[in-house]
Coordinates of C-alpha atoms and ligand atoms in Angstrom, one line a residue:
M24 CA 2.2 -42.1 45.4
A25 CA 1.2 -38.6 43.8
E26 CA 3.9 -36.6 42.4
Q27 CA 5.2 -33.7 44.4
Y28 CA 5.4 -30.1 42.7
D29 CA 6.4 -26.7 43.9
F30 CA 3.8 -25.1 41.8
D31 CA 1.1 -26.4 39.6
V32 CA 1.9 -23.6 37.0
L33 CA 5.4 -22.3 36.5
V34 CA 5.4 -19.5 33.3
I35 CA 8.9 -18.8 31.8
G36 CA 9.0 -15.2 30.6
A37 CA 6.7 -12.4 31.8
G38 CA 6.0 -10.3 29.0
P39 CA 2.3 -9.7 27.9
G40 CA 1.8 -13.5 27.3
G41 CA 3.6 -14.7 30.3
Y42 CA 2.1 -12.2 33.0
V43 CA -1.3 -12.4 31.7
A44 CA -1.3 -16.3 31.6
A45 CA -0.1 -16.1 35.7
I46 CA -2.7 -13.7 36.6
R47 CA -5.2 -16.0 34.7
A48 CA -4.1 -19.3 36.1
A49 CA -3.9 -17.7 39.7
Q50 CA -7.5 -16.1 39.0
L51 CA -8.4 -20.0 38.2
G52 CA -7.5 -20.8 41.5
L53 CA -3.5 -22.7 40.6
S54 CA -0.9 -21.9 42.4
V55 CA 1.7 -20.4 40.6
A56 CA 5.6 -19.0 39.7
C57 CA 6.7 -16.7 36.9
A58 CA 10.4 -16.6 36.1
E59 CA 11.7 -13.5 34.5
G60 CA 15.2 -12.5 34.1
R61 CA 14.8 -8.8 33.3
E62 CA 15.0 -6.2 36.1
T63 CA 11.2 -5.5 35.8
L64 CA 8.4 -7.4 34.7
G65 CA 6.3 -6.6 31.2
G66 CA 8.7 -8.2 28.9
T67 CA 9.7 -6.5 25.7
C68 CA 6.2 -5.0 25.2
L69 CA 6.1 -2.9 28.7
N70 CA 10.2 -1.8 28.8
V71 CA 11.6 -1.8 25.4
G72 CA 8.4 -2.0 22.5
C73 CA 4.7 -1.0 22.7
I74 CA 4.8 1.1 25.7
P75 CA 8.3 3.4 25.2
S76 CA 7.6 3.4 21.7
K77 CA 4.3 5.2 22.0
A78 CA 5.2 7.5 24.5
M79 CA 7.9 8.7 22.1
L80 CA 5.7 8.4 19.4
H81 CA 2.7 10.5 20.9
A82 CA 5.3 12.9 22.3
S83 CA 6.9 13.6 18.5
E84 CA 3.4 14.0 17.4
Y85 CA 3.1 17.0 19.5
F86 CA 6.2 18.7 18.5
D87 CA 5.5 17.8 14.8
A88 CA 1.8 19.5 15.3
A89 CA 3.2 22.2 16.5
A90 CA 6.3 22.5 14.2
N91 CA 4.9 21.9 11.2
G92 CA 1.9 24.0 10.7
A93 CA -0.8 21.7 12.0
M94 CA -1.3 23.7 15.2
A95 CA -1.2 27.0 13.4
K96 CA -4.1 25.9 10.6
M97 CA -6.4 25.5 13.7
G98 CA -5.2 29.2 15.0
V99 CA -3.1 28.0 17.7
K100 CA 0.1 29.5 17.2
V101 CA 3.1 28.1 18.8
T102 CA 7.2 28.0 17.9
P103 CA 8.1 24.9 19.8
E104 CA 11.4 24.0 21.4
L105 CA 12.4 20.5 22.1
D106 CA 13.8 19.3 25.5
L107 CA 14.6 15.5 24.8
D108 CA 15.6 14.8 28.1
A109 CA 11.9 15.8 29.2
M110 CA 10.4 13.4 26.6
H111 CA 12.7 10.8 27.6
G112 CA 11.9 11.4 30.9
Q113 CA 7.6 10.9 30.4
R114 CA 9.0 7.6 28.3
K115 CA 11.1 6.4 31.6
D116 CA 8.1 7.3 33.7
A117 CA 5.3 5.5 31.6
V118 CA 7.2 2.0 31.7
K119 CA 8.3 3.0 35.3
Q120 CA 4.5 3.2 36.0
L121 CA 3.4 0.0 33.9
T122 CA 6.1 -2.6 34.4
G123 CA 5.5 -1.4 38.4
G124 CA 1.9 -2.5 37.8
I125 CA 2.3 -5.7 36.9
E126 CA 4.4 -6.3 39.9
F127 CA 1.4 -5.3 42.2
L128 CA -0.6 -7.5 40.3
F129 CA 1.6 -10.3 41.1
K130 CA 1.5 -9.7 44.4
K131 CA -2.4 -9.2 44.5
N132 CA -2.4 -12.9 42.5
K133 CA 0.2 -14.6 44.9
I134 CA 2.3 -15.3 41.9
E135 CA 5.9 -16.2 43.1
W136 CA 8.1 -14.1 40.7
L137 CA 11.7 -16.1 40.4
K138 CA 14.1 -13.6 39.7
G139 CA 16.4 -15.0 37.2
Y140 CA 16.8 -16.5 33.9
A141 CA 15.3 -20.3 34.0
A142 CA 16.8 -23.2 32.2
F143 CA 15.0 -26.7 32.3
T144 CA 16.8 -29.3 34.0
G145 CA 14.0 -32.0 32.8
K146 CA 10.3 -32.1 31.4
D147 CA 9.0 -31.0 34.6
S148 CA 11.5 -28.7 36.0
V149 CA 13.7 -25.4 35.8
K150 CA 16.9 -23.9 37.4
V151 CA 16.4 -20.5 37.8
G152 CA 19.6 -19.2 39.7
D153 CA 20.5 -21.4 42.2
R154 CA 16.7 -22.6 42.7
E155 CA 15.6 -25.7 41.5
V156 CA 11.7 -25.7 40.8
R157 CA 9.4 -28.6 39.4
A158 CA 5.8 -27.6 38.0
K159 CA 2.8 -29.8 36.7
N160 CA 2.6 -27.6 33.6
I161 CA 5.2 -25.3 32.3
V162 CA 4.4 -22.4 29.9
I163 CA 7.3 -20.9 27.5
A164 CA 6.6 -17.4 27.1
T165 CA 10.1 -16.2 26.3
G166 CA 9.6 -14.0 23.7
S167 CA 11.7 -12.6 21.0
S168 CA 14.5 -10.3 20.3
V169 CA 16.1 -8.5 17.4
T170 CA 17.2 -10.4 14.1
P171 CA 20.7 -9.4 13.7
L172 CA 21.9 -8.1 9.8
P173 CA 25.0 -10.4 9.6
G174 CA 28.0 -8.1 9.2
V175 CA 26.6 -5.3 10.9
E176 CA 27.7 -4.6 14.6
I177 CA 25.1 -2.8 16.9
D178 CA 27.0 -0.3 19.3
Q179 CA 23.8 1.3 20.7
K180 CA 25.6 4.5 19.5
V181 CA 25.8 4.8 16.0
V182 CA 24.5 1.5 14.7
V183 CA 21.2 0.9 16.9
D184 CA 18.6 -1.4 17.3
S185 CA 14.7 -0.4 18.3
T186 CA 16.1 -0.5 22.0
G187 CA 18.8 1.9 21.6
A188 CA 16.5 3.8 19.0
L189 CA 14.3 4.7 21.6
E190 CA 17.0 6.1 23.6
L191 CA 18.9 8.4 21.3
A192 CA 20.5 11.2 23.5
K193 CA 20.2 13.8 20.6
V194 CA 17.9 14.1 17.3
P195 CA 20.6 12.3 14.4
E196 CA 20.8 14.9 11.1
H197 CA 20.5 11.9 8.9
M198 CA 18.8 8.6 10.2
V199 CA 18.9 5.4 8.0
V200 CA 16.6 3.0 8.5
I201 CA 17.1 -0.4 7.4
G202 CA 14.0 -2.7 6.9
G203 CA 10.4 -0.7 6.2
G204 CA 8.2 -2.6 8.5
V205 CA 6.1 -1.8 11.5
I206 CA 9.5 -0.8 13.6
G207 CA 11.5 1.4 11.0
L208 CA 8.5 3.3 10.1
E209 CA 7.4 4.0 13.8
L210 CA 10.9 4.6 14.9
G211 CA 11.8 6.6 11.7
S212 CA 8.6 8.6 12.6
V213 CA 9.7 9.8 15.7
W214 CA 13.1 10.9 14.4
R215 CA 11.8 12.8 11.3
R216 CA 8.9 14.5 13.4
L217 CA 11.9 15.6 15.8
G218 CA 13.8 16.9 12.9
A219 CA 16.1 14.3 11.5
K220 CA 16.3 13.6 8.0
V221 CA 15.2 9.9 7.7
T222 CA 16.0 7.3 4.8
C223 CA 14.7 4.1 4.6
V224 CA 16.2 0.8 3.0
E225 CA 14.2 -1.7 2.4
F226 CA 14.8 -4.9 0.2
L227 CA 11.4 -5.6 -1.2
D228 CA 9.9 -3.6 -4.2
Q229 CA 7.4 -2.2 -1.1
I230 CA 7.3 -1.4 2.5
L231 CA 4.9 -3.1 5.1
P232 CA 5.6 -6.7 4.3
G233 CA 1.8 -8.5 5.0
F234 CA -0.4 -5.7 4.8
D235 CA -2.8 -4.9 1.8
G236 CA -1.1 -4.3 -1.4
E237 CA -3.3 -0.9 -2.1
V238 CA -2.7 -0.1 1.7
R239 CA 1.1 -0.9 1.5
K240 CA 1.3 1.9 -1.8
E241 CA -0.8 4.3 0.2
A242 CA 1.1 4.3 3.1
N243 CA 4.3 4.5 1.1
K244 CA 3.1 7.9 -0.7
I245 CA 2.3 9.4 2.7
F246 CA 5.6 8.6 4.4
K247 CA 7.4 10.1 1.3
K248 CA 5.2 13.3 1.6
Q249 CA 6.1 13.7 4.9
G250 CA 9.7 13.6 3.9
I251 CA 11.1 10.1 4.3
E252 CA 13.0 8.9 1.6
F253 CA 12.5 5.5 0.2
K254 CA 15.1 3.1 -1.1
L255 CA 13.2 0.2 -2.3
S256 CA 14.5 -3.1 -3.6
T257 CA 17.7 -2.5 -2.0
K258 CA 19.8 -4.2 0.6
V259 CA 22.1 -3.1 3.1
T260 CA 25.8 -5.1 2.2
G261 CA 27.9 -3.3 5.1
V262 CA 28.1 -0.9 7.6
A263 CA 31.3 1.0 8.7
V264 CA 31.4 3.2 11.7
K265 CA 34.4 5.5 12.4
G266 CA 34.4 8.8 14.1
G267 CA 30.9 8.8 14.8
K268 CA 29.4 8.6 11.7
A269 CA 28.3 5.6 9.5
T270 CA 28.9 4.3 6.0
L271 CA 26.4 2.1 4.7
T272 CA 27.2 0.2 1.2
L273 CA 23.6 -0.5 -0.8
E274 CA 23.2 -2.8 -3.7
P275 CA 20.2 -3.2 -5.6
A276 CA 18.6 -6.1 -4.0
K277 CA 18.9 -8.2 -7.0
G278 CA 22.6 -7.5 -7.3
G279 CA 24.0 -4.9 -9.0
E280 CA 26.5 -1.7 -9.0
A281 CA 27.1 -0.6 -5.2
S282 CA 26.8 2.8 -3.7
T283 CA 27.4 4.5 -0.6
I284 CA 25.1 6.6 2.0
E285 CA 26.1 8.4 5.0
A286 CA 24.4 8.8 8.4
D287 CA 25.0 9.6 11.9
A288 CA 22.5 7.0 13.2
V289 CA 21.7 3.5 11.7
L290 CA 18.7 1.7 12.8
V291 CA 18.8 -2.0 12.4
S292 CA 14.9 -3.4 11.9
I293 CA 14.8 -6.2 10.0
G294 CA 12.7 -7.9 12.3
R295 CA 12.7 -10.2 15.5
K296 CA 13.6 -13.7 16.4
P297 CA 11.9 -16.3 18.7
N298 CA 13.9 -16.3 22.2
T299 CA 15.1 -20.0 23.0
D300 CA 18.8 -19.6 23.2
G301 CA 19.6 -20.8 27.3
L302 CA 16.5 -22.6 27.8
N303 CA 18.3 -26.0 27.4
L304 CA 15.1 -27.2 25.0
E305 CA 17.4 -30.5 25.4
A306 CA 16.2 -31.4 28.7
T307 CA 12.7 -31.7 27.3
G308 CA 13.0 -33.2 23.9
L309 CA 11.5 -30.2 22.2
K310 CA 13.3 -29.2 19.4
T311 CA 12.4 -25.6 17.2
N312 CA 11.5 -25.6 13.6
Q313 CA 13.2 -23.9 10.8
R314 CA 12.5 -20.4 12.2
G315 CA 13.2 -21.1 15.8
Q316 CA 10.0 -21.6 16.8
I317 CA 8.3 -23.6 19.2
E318 CA 5.4 -25.7 17.5
I319 CA 2.2 -25.8 19.4
D320 CA -1.0 -27.4 18.7
H321 CA -4.4 -25.9 18.8
D322 CA -4.5 -25.7 22.5
F323 CA -1.0 -24.2 22.7
R324 CA 0.3 -27.8 23.8
T325 CA 4.1 -28.5 22.8
S326 CA 4.7 -32.0 21.8
A327 CA 6.1 -32.7 25.4
P328 CA 3.5 -33.4 27.9
G329 CA 2.9 -30.5 30.3
I330 CA 4.9 -28.0 28.3
W331 CA 2.9 -25.0 26.6
A332 CA 4.1 -22.3 24.5
I333 CA 2.2 -18.5 23.6
G334 CA 3.7 -15.5 22.3
D335 CA 6.5 -14.4 20.3
V336 CA 8.0 -17.7 20.5
V337 CA 5.4 -19.8 18.5
P338 CA 4.4 -19.1 15.2
G339 CA 1.9 -16.6 14.4
P340 CA 2.1 -12.3 14.4
M341 CA 4.6 -11.1 17.0
L342 CA 2.0 -8.9 18.7
A343 CA 1.3 -8.3 22.4
H344 CA -2.5 -8.5 22.0
K345 CA -2.0 -11.6 20.3
A346 CA 0.5 -12.9 23.3
E347 CA -2.0 -11.6 26.0
D348 CA -4.9 -13.5 24.3
E349 CA -2.9 -16.9 24.1
G350 CA -1.5 -16.2 28.1
I351 CA -5.4 -16.3 29.2
A352 CA -6.5 -19.5 26.6
V353 CA -3.4 -21.4 27.9
A354 CA -4.2 -21.0 31.4
E355 CA -7.6 -21.7 31.1
N356 CA -6.9 -25.0 29.2
I357 CA -4.5 -25.5 31.9
A358 CA -7.0 -25.4 34.8
G359 CA -9.3 -27.6 32.4
Q360 CA -11.6 -25.0 30.6
T361 CA -11.7 -24.1 26.8
G362 CA -9.4 -21.4 25.9
I363 CA -9.4 -20.4 22.2
V364 CA -8.1 -17.7 20.5
N365 CA -9.3 -17.4 16.8
H366 CA -6.3 -16.5 14.8
D367 CA -7.9 -15.7 11.9
V368 CA -9.2 -12.4 13.3
I369 CA -6.1 -10.2 15.0
P370 CA -5.8 -6.8 14.1
S371 CA -2.2 -5.1 13.6
V372 CA -1.8 -1.4 13.9
V373 CA 0.9 0.5 13.0
Y374 CA 1.2 3.9 15.0
T375 CA 2.6 6.1 12.7
W376 CA 0.9 9.0 11.8
P377 CA -1.8 8.5 10.4
E378 CA -2.5 5.0 11.8
I379 CA -2.0 2.3 9.8
A380 CA -4.7 -1.0 10.7
G381 CA -5.7 -4.2 9.6
V382 CA -7.3 -7.2 10.3
G383 CA -8.1 -10.5 8.4
L384 CA -7.4 -11.4 4.8
T385 CA -5.6 -8.6 2.9
E386 CA -7.5 -8.2 -1.1
E387 CA -4.8 -10.2 -2.5
A388 CA -5.2 -13.0 -0.1
A389 CA -8.8 -13.2 -0.1
K390 CA -9.1 -13.2 -3.9
E391 CA -6.8 -16.4 -3.9
K392 CA -9.6 -17.6 -1.9
G393 CA -12.7 -16.6 -4.2
E394 CA -14.6 -14.2 -5.2
V395 CA -14.7 -11.3 -3.3
K396 CA -16.9 -7.7 -3.4
V397 CA -14.8 -4.6 -2.0
G398 CA -16.2 -1.2 -0.5
K399 CA -13.6 2.0 -0.2
F400 CA -14.3 4.8 1.9
P401 CA -11.9 8.0 1.8
M402 CA -11.4 9.7 4.9
L403 CA -11.2 12.7 3.1
A404 CA -15.0 12.5 3.0
N405 CA -15.3 12.0 6.2
S406 CA -17.0 14.7 8.4
R407 CA -14.9 14.4 11.4
A408 CA -11.3 13.5 9.5
K409 CA -12.2 16.5 7.1
T410 CA -12.6 19.2 10.2
N411 CA -10.0 17.7 11.8
H412 CA -7.5 18.3 8.9
E413 CA -6.8 14.7 8.6
P414 CA -7.6 14.1 5.2
D415 CA -5.2 11.3 4.1
G416 CA -6.2 7.8 4.1
F417 CA -9.1 5.4 3.4
V418 CA -11.1 2.6 4.5
K419 CA -11.3 -0.7 2.9
V420 CA -14.2 -3.5 3.6
I421 CA -13.4 -6.7 1.5
A422 CA -16.5 -8.8 1.8
D423 CA -17.1 -12.7 0.4
A424 CA -19.0 -12.4 -3.2
K425 CA -21.6 -14.6 -2.5
S426 CA -22.2 -14.8 1.5
D427 CA -21.0 -11.0 1.6
R428 CA -19.7 -12.2 4.9
V429 CA -16.7 -9.5 5.9
L430 CA -13.4 -11.3 5.3
G431 CA -10.9 -8.2 6.0
V432 CA -10.7 -4.7 7.0
W433 CA -7.9 -2.1 6.2
A434 CA -7.7 1.2 7.1
I435 CA -5.5 4.2 7.0
A436 CA -6.8 7.1 9.4
S437 CA -5.1 9.3 12.0
V438 CA -7.0 7.1 14.7
A439 CA -7.3 3.5 12.4
G440 CA -5.9 1.9 15.7
T441 CA -9.0 2.2 17.6
M442 CA -11.1 2.2 14.5
I443 CA -10.2 -1.5 13.5
A444 CA -11.6 -3.1 17.0
Q445 CA -14.7 -2.6 15.5
A446 CA -13.7 -4.5 12.3
A447 CA -12.3 -7.2 14.9
Q448 CA -15.6 -7.7 16.6
A449 CA -17.7 -7.8 13.7
M450 CA -15.8 -10.5 12.0
E451 CA -15.7 -12.4 15.5
F452 CA -19.6 -12.5 15.7
G453 CA -19.4 -13.3 11.8
A454 CA -20.9 -10.1 10.4
T455 CA -21.5 -9.4 6.6
S456 CA -20.7 -6.0 5.3
E457 CA -24.5 -5.3 5.2
D458 CA -24.6 -5.8 9.1
I459 CA -22.2 -3.0 9.4
A460 CA -23.6 -0.7 6.9
Y461 CA -27.1 -1.3 8.7
T462 CA -25.2 -0.5 12.1
C463 CA -25.8 3.0 13.6
H464 CA -22.4 4.7 13.8
A465 CA -22.2 8.1 16.3
H466 CA -21.8 11.3 14.2
P467 CA -19.6 13.0 13.5
T468 CA -16.6 10.0 14.1
H469 CA -13.8 8.6 11.8
S470 CA -15.4 5.3 12.4
E471 CA -18.5 6.3 10.0
A472 CA -15.9 5.9 7.2
I473 CA -16.0 2.0 8.1
K474 CA -19.8 2.2 7.7
E475 CA -19.8 3.6 4.5
A476 CA -17.0 1.2 3.2
A477 CA -19.3 -1.1 4.2
M478 CA -21.9 0.8 2.3
A479 CA -19.6 0.6 -0.9
V480 CA -19.4 -3.2 -0.6
T481 CA -22.8 -3.2 -2.2
G482 CA -22.5 0.5 -4.0
K483 CA -24.2 2.7 -2.1
P484 CA -22.0 5.2 0.2
I485 CA -23.9 8.6 1.3
H486 CA -20.9 11.4 0.8
V487 CA -18.9 10.3 -2.1
Ligands
FAD25 P1 8.0 -10.5 25.4 O1 7.4 -9.5 25.6 O2 9.7 -10.5 24.5 O3 8.5 -11.2 26.8 C1 9.4 -12.2 26.9 C2 10.3 -12.4 28.3 O4 10.9 -13.3 28.5 C3 11.2 -11.0 28.3 O5 11.0 -10.3 29.6 C4 12.4 -12.1 28.5 O6 13.3 -11.0 29.6 C5 12.5 -13.2 29.2 N1 12.8 -14.4 29.4 C6 13.4 -14.8 27.9 N2 14.0 -15.8 28.3 C7 13.9 -16.2 29.7 C8 14.2 -17.2 30.0 N3 14.9 -18.3 30.1 N4 14.0 -17.4 31.3 C9 13.1 -16.0 32.1 N5 12.8 -14.7 31.3 C10 13.0 -15.2 30.2 N6 3.5 -5.5 19.6 C11 2.1 -4.9 19.3 O7 0.8 -5.4 19.7 N7 1.9 -3.3 19.8 C12 2.6 -2.4 19.6 O8 2.6 -1.4 19.7 C13 4.2 -3.0 19.7 N8 4.9 -2.5 19.3 C14 6.2 -2.5 19.4 C15 7.7 -2.1 19.7 C16 8.9 -2.1 19.6 C17 9.9 -1.5 19.3 C18 8.7 -3.6 19.6 C19 10.5 -4.5 19.6 C20 8.2 -4.5 19.5 C21 6.9 -4.2 19.4 N9 5.4 -4.9 19.6 C22 3.9 -4.5 19.7 C23 5.5 -6.4 19.8 C24 5.4 -6.9 21.4 O9 6.1 -6.3 22.0 C25 5.9 -8.3 21.3 O10 4.9 -9.4 20.5 C26 5.2 -9.0 22.8 O11 5.8 -8.3 23.5 C27 5.5 -10.3 23.0 O12 5.2 -11.1 24.1 P2 5.9 -12.1 24.8 O13 4.8 -12.2 26.3 O14 5.7 -13.4 23.8 O15 7.3 -12.3 25.1
NAI26 P1 9.0 -6.3 10.3 O1 9.1 -7.5 10.0 O2 8.0 -5.5 10.2 O3 9.6 -5.4 9.2 C1 10.6 -5.8 8.4 C2 11.5 -5.2 7.2 O4 12.5 -5.4 7.1 C3 10.6 -5.9 6.1 O5 10.0 -5.5 5.7 C4 11.7 -6.8 5.3 O6 11.7 -6.6 4.1 C5 12.8 -5.8 5.8 N1 14.1 -6.3 5.5 C6 14.6 -7.7 5.7 N2 16.2 -7.7 5.7 C7 16.2 -6.7 4.7 C8 17.3 -6.3 4.6 N3 18.6 -6.9 4.6 N4 17.5 -5.3 4.2 C9 16.6 -4.1 4.4 N5 15.6 -4.6 4.3 C10 15.3 -6.0 4.9 O7 9.7 -6.4 11.5 P2 10.3 -5.2 12.4 O8 10.2 -3.7 11.7 O9 12.1 -5.2 12.9 O10 9.3 -5.4 13.7 C11 9.6 -6.6 14.4 C12 8.2 -7.5 15.0 O11 7.7 -6.3 15.9 C13 7.2 -7.0 13.8 O12 7.3 -8.7 13.3 C14 6.2 -6.6 14.7 O13 4.8 -7.6 14.5 C15 6.6 -6.1 15.7 N6 6.4 -4.9 16.3 C16 4.9 -4.4 16.1 C17 4.4 -2.8 16.3 C18 3.1 -2.7 16.3 O14 2.3 -3.8 16.4 N7 2.5 -1.3 16.4 C19 5.5 -2.0 16.4 C20 7.1 -2.9 16.1 C21 7.3 -4.0 16.2

């Protein structure tokens, strides 16, 4: 007798991985349910991640441009007044609209939202609240949450994680950011722009691990110029909170004499960890690896038949667009199609000012694989950036010395996040630096810097 299932596909988690997988599976004609324990759909990204952080970054950019003289330079003189409640209001509106949009898409695609946290009861069944459901395919898309710093308690008032840092009720006088990664630099930038003194304590000898070495150094220089103070090669060994103030104990990363600094806000941003607690994976026989991730094969299958996994809970960069692409691919694989994600070409963007973006290999990683040619072009020599008073940064194209195939592209520029899409597309199509150099780019655009950096690979840019 055929097995009786409630659904063809059950997705656990409605973040960018899970909700996209659910929609694509429904579009392919499968019956779909999605379990989500939050009150709204959209996961970390829409509720407390990408979207609210960008709302605060965008708004604080306006404030900063008015306050620091950037607007006055262009003949627009204003004295800004900060209405932090209104700024938070527009952040909440953006989140409400976008999470509501996913709820609309679920209804439109006839996806049943099982409200609550799901736990496996068997290899093809989960319990959500009082309801137990069976599904032919189960996709684990439970995402990630903040990595705690041992001995440091997050009270979301003085010591906050990224969620608390999005919601501070007043601008702190001094914010200490623990961790010079993406969250520390984005949210540190928000509060610096709004008037806080910001100190960033980073364990490694440079910020932004995983990014190209030259980009990391240049970014550090730019943030320093903006007023962020960096304590590199330093670790936080304790945070004591008293009367609304924090005292942090710092030590050199390699050990040595301790020192203290005071702060009225501390942001703990030392990374994120996969969410598997509470899933009762034991019922499926699945185990997590040393980093707490669920291992998958190329098609997003776990080692348990019928169970798939995607997004932050599996190995790879913890990025919303990676989770989304995996969501589409896993649904296509479940439907018997061929869903593929090219994990070698996943762009990464830090939404600071200027933005920092990259795709493919860093120069260091490329050199480990073989001989390379590198072309660089400064934003100072790009007519649009110069006209807009945005001189900081550069574009760098790394190509294989023999084949000229582009291996990586890195950029620091006001709109680097938008520019990097063309580099990703070129790499997806196997472009050489010459292909980019001979592609006509509209003038005057920041993107011309990518063309000129590609021209520089063989030594022939025009404007430097
Ligand atoms: P998530 O978005 O984490 O969603 C998982 C969902 O599963 C959650 O809603 C959770 O409630 C639910 N869940 C967990 N367990 C269960 C269970 N047992 N039952 C039911 N539901 C469950 N990435 C970018 O690409 N660009 C950015 O600009 C960016 N900005 C960020 C800013 C911040 C402050 C943070 C914290 C992250 C940011 N990220 C950004 C990372 C991005 O948010 C994640 O990579 C992305 O959300 C991962 O998607 P996901 O679907 O795997 O998981
Ligand atoms: P991260 O991994 O980017 O950076 C953490 C930093 O903390 C590292 O530089 C690390 O060396 C440092 N660190 C670790 N332990 C430390 C300690 N004890 N003391 C001092 N420094 C310490 O992690 P982050 O910033 O928390 O972000 C988490 C994830 O969220 C990232 O992996 C990123 O992919 C994602 N994200 C993406 C964004 C984007 O795409 N724009 C924005 C925000 C988050």
